[in-house]
Coordinates of C-alpha atoms and ligand atoms in Angstrom, one line a residue:
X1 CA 102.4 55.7 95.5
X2 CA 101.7 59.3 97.6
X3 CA 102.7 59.8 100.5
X4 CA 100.7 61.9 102.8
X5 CA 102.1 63.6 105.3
X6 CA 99.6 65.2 108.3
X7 CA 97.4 62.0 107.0
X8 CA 95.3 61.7 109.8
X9 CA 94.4 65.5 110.8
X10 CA 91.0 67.2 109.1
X11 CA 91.7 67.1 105.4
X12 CA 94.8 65.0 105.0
X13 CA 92.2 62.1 106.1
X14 CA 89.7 63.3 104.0
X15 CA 91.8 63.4 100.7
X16 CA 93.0 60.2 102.1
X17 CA 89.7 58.7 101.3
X18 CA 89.2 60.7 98.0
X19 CA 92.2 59.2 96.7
X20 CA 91.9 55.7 97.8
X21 CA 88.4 55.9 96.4
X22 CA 90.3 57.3 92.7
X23 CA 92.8 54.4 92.5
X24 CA 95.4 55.6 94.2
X25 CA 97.8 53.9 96.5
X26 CA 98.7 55.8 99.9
X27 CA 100.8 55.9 102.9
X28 CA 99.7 58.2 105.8
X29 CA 102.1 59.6 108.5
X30 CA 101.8 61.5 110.9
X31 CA 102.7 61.9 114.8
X32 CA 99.3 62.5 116.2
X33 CA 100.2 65.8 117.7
X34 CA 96.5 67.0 116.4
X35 CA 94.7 64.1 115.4
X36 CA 93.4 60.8 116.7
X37 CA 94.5 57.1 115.7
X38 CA 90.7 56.3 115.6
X39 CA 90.9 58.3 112.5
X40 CA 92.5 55.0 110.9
X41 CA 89.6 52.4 112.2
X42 CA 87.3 54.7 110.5
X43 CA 88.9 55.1 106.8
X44 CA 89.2 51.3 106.9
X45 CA 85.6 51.0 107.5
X46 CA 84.3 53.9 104.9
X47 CA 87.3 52.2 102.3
X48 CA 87.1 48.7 103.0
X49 CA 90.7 48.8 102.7
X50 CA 93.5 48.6 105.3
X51 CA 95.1 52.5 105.5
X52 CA 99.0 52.1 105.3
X53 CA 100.2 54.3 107.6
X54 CA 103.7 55.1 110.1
X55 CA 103.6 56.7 113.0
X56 CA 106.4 59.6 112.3
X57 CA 107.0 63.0 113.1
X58 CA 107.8 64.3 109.5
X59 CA 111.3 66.1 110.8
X60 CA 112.6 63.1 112.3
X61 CA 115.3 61.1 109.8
X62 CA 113.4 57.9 110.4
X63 CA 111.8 59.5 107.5
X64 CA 114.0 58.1 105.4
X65 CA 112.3 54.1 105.9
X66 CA 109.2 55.2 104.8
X67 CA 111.4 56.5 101.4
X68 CA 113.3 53.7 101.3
X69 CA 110.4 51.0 101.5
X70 CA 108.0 52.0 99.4
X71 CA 107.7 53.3 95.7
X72 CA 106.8 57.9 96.5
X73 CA 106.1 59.5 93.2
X74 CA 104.3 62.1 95.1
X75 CA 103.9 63.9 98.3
X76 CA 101.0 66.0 99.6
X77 CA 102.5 67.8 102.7
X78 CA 99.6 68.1 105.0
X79 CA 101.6 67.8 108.7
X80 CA 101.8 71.3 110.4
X81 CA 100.4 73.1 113.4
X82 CA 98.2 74.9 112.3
X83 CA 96.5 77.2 115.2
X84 CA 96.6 80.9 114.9
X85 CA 96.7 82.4 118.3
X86 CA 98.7 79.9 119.6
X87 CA 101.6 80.3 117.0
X88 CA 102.1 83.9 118.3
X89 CA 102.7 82.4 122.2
X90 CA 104.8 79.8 120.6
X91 CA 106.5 81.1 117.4
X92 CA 109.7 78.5 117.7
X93 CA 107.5 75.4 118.2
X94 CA 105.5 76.6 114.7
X95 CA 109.0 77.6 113.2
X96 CA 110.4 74.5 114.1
X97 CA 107.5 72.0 113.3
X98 CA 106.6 73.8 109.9
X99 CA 109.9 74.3 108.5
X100 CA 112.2 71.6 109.9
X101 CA 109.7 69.0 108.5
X102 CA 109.2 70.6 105.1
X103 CA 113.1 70.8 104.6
X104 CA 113.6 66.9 105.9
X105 CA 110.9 66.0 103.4
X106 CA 112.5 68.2 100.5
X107 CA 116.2 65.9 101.0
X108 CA 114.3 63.0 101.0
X109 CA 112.5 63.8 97.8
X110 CA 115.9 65.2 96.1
X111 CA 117.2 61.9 96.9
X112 CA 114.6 59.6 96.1
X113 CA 113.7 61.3 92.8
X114 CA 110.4 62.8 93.8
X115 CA 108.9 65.4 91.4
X116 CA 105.6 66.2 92.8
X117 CA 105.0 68.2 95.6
X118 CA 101.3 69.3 96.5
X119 CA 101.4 72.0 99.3
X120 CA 99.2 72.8 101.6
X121 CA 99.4 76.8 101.9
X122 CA 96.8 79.3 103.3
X123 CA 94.6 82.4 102.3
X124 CA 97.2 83.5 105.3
X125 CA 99.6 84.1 103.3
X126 CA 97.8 86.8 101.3
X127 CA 98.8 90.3 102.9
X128 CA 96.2 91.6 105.0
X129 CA 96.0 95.0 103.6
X130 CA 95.3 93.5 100.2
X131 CA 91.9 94.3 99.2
X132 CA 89.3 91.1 98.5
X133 CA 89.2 89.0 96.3
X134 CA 92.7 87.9 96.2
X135 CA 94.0 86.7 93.6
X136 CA 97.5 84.9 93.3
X137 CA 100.0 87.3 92.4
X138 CA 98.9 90.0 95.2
X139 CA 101.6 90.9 97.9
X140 CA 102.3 88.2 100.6
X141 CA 102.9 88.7 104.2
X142 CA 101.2 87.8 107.4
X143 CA 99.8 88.8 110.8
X144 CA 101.4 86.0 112.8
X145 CA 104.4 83.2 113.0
X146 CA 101.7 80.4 111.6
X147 CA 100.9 82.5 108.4
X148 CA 104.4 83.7 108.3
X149 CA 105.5 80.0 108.5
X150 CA 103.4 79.3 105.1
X151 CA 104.9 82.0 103.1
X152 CA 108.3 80.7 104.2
X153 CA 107.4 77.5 103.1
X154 CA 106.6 78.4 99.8
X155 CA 109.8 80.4 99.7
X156 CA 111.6 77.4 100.6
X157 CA 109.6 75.2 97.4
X158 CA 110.5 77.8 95.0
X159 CA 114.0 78.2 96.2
X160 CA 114.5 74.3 95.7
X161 CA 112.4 74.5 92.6
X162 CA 115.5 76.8 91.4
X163 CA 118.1 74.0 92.6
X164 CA 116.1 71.3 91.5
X165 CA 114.4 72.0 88.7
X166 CA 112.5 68.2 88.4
X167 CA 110.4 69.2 91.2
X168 CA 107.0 70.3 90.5
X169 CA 105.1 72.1 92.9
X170 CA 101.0 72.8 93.5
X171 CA 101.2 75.4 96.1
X172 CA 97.7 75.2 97.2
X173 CA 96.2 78.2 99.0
X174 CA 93.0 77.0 101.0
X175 CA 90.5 79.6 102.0
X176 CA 88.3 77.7 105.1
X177 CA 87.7 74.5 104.9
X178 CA 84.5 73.1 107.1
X179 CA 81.7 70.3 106.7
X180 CA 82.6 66.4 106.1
X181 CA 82.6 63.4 104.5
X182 CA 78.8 62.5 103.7
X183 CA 78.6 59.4 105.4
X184 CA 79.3 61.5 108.8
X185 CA 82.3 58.9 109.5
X186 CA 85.4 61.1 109.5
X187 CA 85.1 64.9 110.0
X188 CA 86.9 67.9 112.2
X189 CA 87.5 67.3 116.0
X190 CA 89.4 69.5 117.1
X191 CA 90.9 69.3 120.8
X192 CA 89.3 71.3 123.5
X193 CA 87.5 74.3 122.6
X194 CA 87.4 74.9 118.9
X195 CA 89.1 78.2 117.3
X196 CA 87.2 77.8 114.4
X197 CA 84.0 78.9 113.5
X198 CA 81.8 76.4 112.0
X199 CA 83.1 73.5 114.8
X200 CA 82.1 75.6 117.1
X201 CA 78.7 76.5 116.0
X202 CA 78.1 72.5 115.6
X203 CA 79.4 72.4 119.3
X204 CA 76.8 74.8 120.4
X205 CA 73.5 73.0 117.8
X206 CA 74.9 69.5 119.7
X207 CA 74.6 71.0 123.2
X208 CA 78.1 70.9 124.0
X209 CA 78.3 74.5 124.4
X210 CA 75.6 77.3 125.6
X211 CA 76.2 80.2 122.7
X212 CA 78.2 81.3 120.3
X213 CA 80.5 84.2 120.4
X214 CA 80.3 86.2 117.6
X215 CA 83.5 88.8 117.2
X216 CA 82.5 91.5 116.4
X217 CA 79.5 93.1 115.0
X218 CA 80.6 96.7 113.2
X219 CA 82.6 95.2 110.6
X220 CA 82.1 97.2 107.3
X221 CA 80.7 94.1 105.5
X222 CA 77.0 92.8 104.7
X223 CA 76.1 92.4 108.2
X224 CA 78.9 93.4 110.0
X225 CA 80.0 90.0 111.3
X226 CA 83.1 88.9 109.5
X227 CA 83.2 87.4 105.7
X228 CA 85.1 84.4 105.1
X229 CA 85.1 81.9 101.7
X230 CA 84.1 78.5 103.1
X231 CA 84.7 75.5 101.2
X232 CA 83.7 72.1 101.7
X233 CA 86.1 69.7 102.7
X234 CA 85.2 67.3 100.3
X235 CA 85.7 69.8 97.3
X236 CA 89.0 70.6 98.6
X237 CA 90.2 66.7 99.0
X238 CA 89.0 66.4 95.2
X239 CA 90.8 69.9 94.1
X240 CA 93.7 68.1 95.4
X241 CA 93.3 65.0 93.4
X242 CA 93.0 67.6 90.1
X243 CA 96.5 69.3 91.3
X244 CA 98.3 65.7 91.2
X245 CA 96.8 65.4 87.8
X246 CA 97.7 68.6 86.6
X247 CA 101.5 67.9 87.9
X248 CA 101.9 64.6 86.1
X249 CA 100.6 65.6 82.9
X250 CA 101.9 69.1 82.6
X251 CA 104.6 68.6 85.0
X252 CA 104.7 72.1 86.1
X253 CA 104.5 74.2 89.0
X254 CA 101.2 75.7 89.9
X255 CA 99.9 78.1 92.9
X256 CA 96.2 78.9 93.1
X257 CA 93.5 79.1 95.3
X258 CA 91.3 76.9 96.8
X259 CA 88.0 78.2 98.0
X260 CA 84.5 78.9 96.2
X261 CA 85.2 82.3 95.1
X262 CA 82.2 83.8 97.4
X263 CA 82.2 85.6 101.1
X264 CA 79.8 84.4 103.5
X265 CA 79.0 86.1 106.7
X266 CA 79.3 84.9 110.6
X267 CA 75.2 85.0 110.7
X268 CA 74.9 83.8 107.2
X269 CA 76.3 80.8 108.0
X270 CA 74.4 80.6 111.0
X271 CA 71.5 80.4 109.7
X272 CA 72.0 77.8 107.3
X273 CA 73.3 75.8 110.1
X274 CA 70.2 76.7 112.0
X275 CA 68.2 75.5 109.2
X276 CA 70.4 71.9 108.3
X277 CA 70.2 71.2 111.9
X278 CA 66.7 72.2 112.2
X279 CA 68.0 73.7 115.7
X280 CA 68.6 77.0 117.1
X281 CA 71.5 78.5 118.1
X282 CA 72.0 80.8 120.2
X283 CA 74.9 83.7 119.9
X284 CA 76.3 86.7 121.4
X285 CA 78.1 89.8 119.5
X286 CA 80.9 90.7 121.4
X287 CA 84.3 92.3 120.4
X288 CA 86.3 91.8 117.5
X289 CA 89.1 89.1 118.0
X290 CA 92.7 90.2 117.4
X291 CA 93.8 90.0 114.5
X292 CA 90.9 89.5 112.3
X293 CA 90.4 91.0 109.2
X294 CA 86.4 92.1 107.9
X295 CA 86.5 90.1 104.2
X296 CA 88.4 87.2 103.0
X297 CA 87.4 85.5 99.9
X298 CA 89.2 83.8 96.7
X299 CA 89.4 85.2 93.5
X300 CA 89.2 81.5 91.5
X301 CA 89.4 82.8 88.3
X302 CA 93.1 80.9 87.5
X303 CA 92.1 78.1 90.0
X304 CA 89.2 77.6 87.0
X305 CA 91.3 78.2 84.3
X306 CA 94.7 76.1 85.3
X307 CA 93.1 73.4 86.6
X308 CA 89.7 73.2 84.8
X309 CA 87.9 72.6 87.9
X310 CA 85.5 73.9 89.9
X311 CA 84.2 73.0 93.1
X312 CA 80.6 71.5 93.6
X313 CA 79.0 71.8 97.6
X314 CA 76.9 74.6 98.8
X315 CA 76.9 76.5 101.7
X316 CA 73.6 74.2 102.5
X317 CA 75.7 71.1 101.8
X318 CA 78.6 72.1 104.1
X319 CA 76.3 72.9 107.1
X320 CA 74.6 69.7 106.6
X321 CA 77.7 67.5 106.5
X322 CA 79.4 69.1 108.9
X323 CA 75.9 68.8 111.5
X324 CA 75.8 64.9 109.9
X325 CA 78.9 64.1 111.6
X326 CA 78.7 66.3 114.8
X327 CA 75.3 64.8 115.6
X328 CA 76.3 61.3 115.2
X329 CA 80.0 61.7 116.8
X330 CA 79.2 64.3 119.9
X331 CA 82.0 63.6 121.1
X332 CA 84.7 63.2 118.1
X333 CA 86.5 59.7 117.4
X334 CA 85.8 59.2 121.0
X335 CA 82.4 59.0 120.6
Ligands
NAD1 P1 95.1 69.2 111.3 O1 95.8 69.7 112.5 O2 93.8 68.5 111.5 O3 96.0 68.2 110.5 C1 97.4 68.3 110.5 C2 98.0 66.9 110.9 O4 99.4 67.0 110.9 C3 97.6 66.5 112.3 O5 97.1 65.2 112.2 C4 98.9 66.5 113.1 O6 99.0 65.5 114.0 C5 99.9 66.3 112.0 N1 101.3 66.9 112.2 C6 101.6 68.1 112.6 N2 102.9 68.3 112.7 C7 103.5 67.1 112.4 C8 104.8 66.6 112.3 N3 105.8 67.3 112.6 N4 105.0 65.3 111.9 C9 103.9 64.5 111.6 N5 102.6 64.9 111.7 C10 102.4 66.2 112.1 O7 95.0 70.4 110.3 P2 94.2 70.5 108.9 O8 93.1 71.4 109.1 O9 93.9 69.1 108.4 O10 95.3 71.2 108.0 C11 96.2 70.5 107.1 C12 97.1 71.5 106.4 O11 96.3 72.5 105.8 C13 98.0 72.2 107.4 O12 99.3 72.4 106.8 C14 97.3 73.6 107.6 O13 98.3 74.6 107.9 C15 96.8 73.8 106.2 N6 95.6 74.7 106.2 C16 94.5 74.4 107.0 C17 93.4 75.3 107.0 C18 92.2 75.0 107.9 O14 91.5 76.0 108.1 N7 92.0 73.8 108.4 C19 93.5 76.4 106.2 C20 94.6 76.7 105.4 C21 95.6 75.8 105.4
UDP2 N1 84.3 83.7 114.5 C1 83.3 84.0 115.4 N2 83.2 83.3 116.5 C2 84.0 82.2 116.7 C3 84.9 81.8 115.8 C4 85.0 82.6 114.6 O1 82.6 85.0 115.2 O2 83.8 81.5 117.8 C5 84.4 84.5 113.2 C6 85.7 85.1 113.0 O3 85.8 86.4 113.6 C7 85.8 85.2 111.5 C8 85.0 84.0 111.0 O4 84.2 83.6 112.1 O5 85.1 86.4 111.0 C9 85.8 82.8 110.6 O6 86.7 82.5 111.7 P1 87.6 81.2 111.7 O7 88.5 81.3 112.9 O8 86.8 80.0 111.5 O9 88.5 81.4 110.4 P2 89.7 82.5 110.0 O10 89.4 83.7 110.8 O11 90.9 81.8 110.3 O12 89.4 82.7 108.6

């Protein structure tokens, strides 16, 4: 059985519903502190299955029933916070939430025998001065306490690999995940107004915002709007599904990225919204957002080669999902 851990937040319920539809038995937990409980009426509906799922804070020792009752041979550790700007008001709350939970979960699997451990690390953790693409062994280190909590993380998996050398680890670096599963039933909602790009663009093609803010327009890229790697969430929930594969049959450690391997621009993906939603949207350029970089895009030559996988969806694809489920949920899980 895996247990998933942040099972209810963007792409722990997507992989949720990749995995149940693969075979796979699953139990979710997570404390809600960025997602919504409707999240579990809608995976029964698009499953026909009832999710098993515990309402748990992942640092808390109650932990230790959801061990003790059913049969973990694998954890995907989804739960963390995960907003940028706000880590750097709040570094101890990130510090605290990403760490304490990761080390609670890393006795529990010592104890219980676990010895597969997907990980959900970030293109953050790449140094920003690296040039693009990056690849896996470039220099790590980060422009805030969220990115910095990921490359502490990892430390923390490869100093218990050392102890513990039964544990297998997919460090998983994800470039940007967007879009949604086709049948526009589960997708992103985040809470209040979105950080992110492509939630906010769907914001503004549904109405629920006037215009989009562009950051900055003199970047030394295509365009000069900023280049990121976007990859559908429904690639990434089945490049996760590969990883646990990879772990039981090789049963090694493995750290790649996840992403398509190609920039895209802030008006590049703009328009291809503009065209799946067949609406306009209107945007202003104004200045750059701290701490934002020009490019940021995978190098998935390993990710190919280690895991003998490639992911599928187009930018087209991810606009279109993404627009599928905005249009018919205006409003989130609440709608
Ligand atoms: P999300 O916020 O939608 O999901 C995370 C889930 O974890 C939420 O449901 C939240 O309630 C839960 N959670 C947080 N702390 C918890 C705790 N202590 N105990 C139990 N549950 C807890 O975020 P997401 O986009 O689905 O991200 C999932 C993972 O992927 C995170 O680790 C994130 O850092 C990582 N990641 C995300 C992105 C991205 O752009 N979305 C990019 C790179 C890496
Ligand atoms: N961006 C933007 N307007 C927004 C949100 C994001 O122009 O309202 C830009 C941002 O500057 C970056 C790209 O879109 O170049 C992706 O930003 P996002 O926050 O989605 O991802 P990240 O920067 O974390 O890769």
């Amino acid at each position: 059985m895996i247990l998933l851990t942040g099972a209810t937040g963007y792409i722990g319920s997507h992989t949720w519903v990749e995995l149940l539809a693969r075979g796979y038995k699953v139990v979710g937990v997570d404390n809600f502190s960025n997602s919504n409980p409707l999240v579990l009426k809608r995976i029964k509906s698009l499953t026909q299955m009832e999710p098993i799922f515990h309402e748990l804070d992942v640092g808390n020792p109650n932990l230790l029933d959801v061990f003790e009752k059913y049969p973990i041979t694998a954890v995907i550790h989804f739960a963390a916070l995960k907003a940028v700007g706000e880590s750097v008001q709040k570094p101890v709350e990130y510090y605290q939430n990403n760490l304490l939970g990761l080390l609670n979960l890393l006795k529990l699997c010592r104890s219980h025998g676990v010895h597969q451990f997907v990980f959900s690390s970030s293109a953050t953790v790449y140094h920003p001065e690296n040039p693009v693409p990056y690849q896996e062994n470039m220099r790590l280190g980060s422009g805030s306490p969220y990115g910095w909590s990921k490359v502490m993380s990892e430390q923390i998996l490869r100093d218990f690999e050392m102890a513990y050398p039964a544990l297998k680890v997919a460090y998983l670096r994800y470039f940007n995940p967007v879009g949604a599963h086709e049948s526009g039933m589960i997708g992103e909602d985040p809470r209040g107004i979105p950080n992110n790009l492509m939630p906010y663009i769907s914001q503004v093609a549904v109405g629920k915002r006037d215009y989009l803010s562009v950051y900055g327009g003199d970047w030394p890229t295509i365009d000069g709007t900023g280049v990121r790697d976007y990859i559908h969430v429904m690639d990434l929930a089945e490049g996760h599904v590969v990883a646990l594969q990879y772990l039981a049959e090789k049963q090694q450690s493995i750290t790649v990225n996840l992403g398509v391997g190609q920039g895209t621009s802030v008006l590049q993906l703009l328009s291809a919204f503009e065209i799946a939603s067949g609406r306009k949207i209107p945007y202003r350029v104004v200045d750059r957002r701290a701490g934002d970089i020009a490019e940021c895009y995978a190098d998935v030559t390993l990710t190919h080669q280690l895991l003998n996988w490639k992911t599928k969806r187009s930018i087209d694809q991810m606009c279109l999902d993404a627009w599928r489920w905005q249009s018919k949920n205006p409003n989130g899980y609440e709608s």
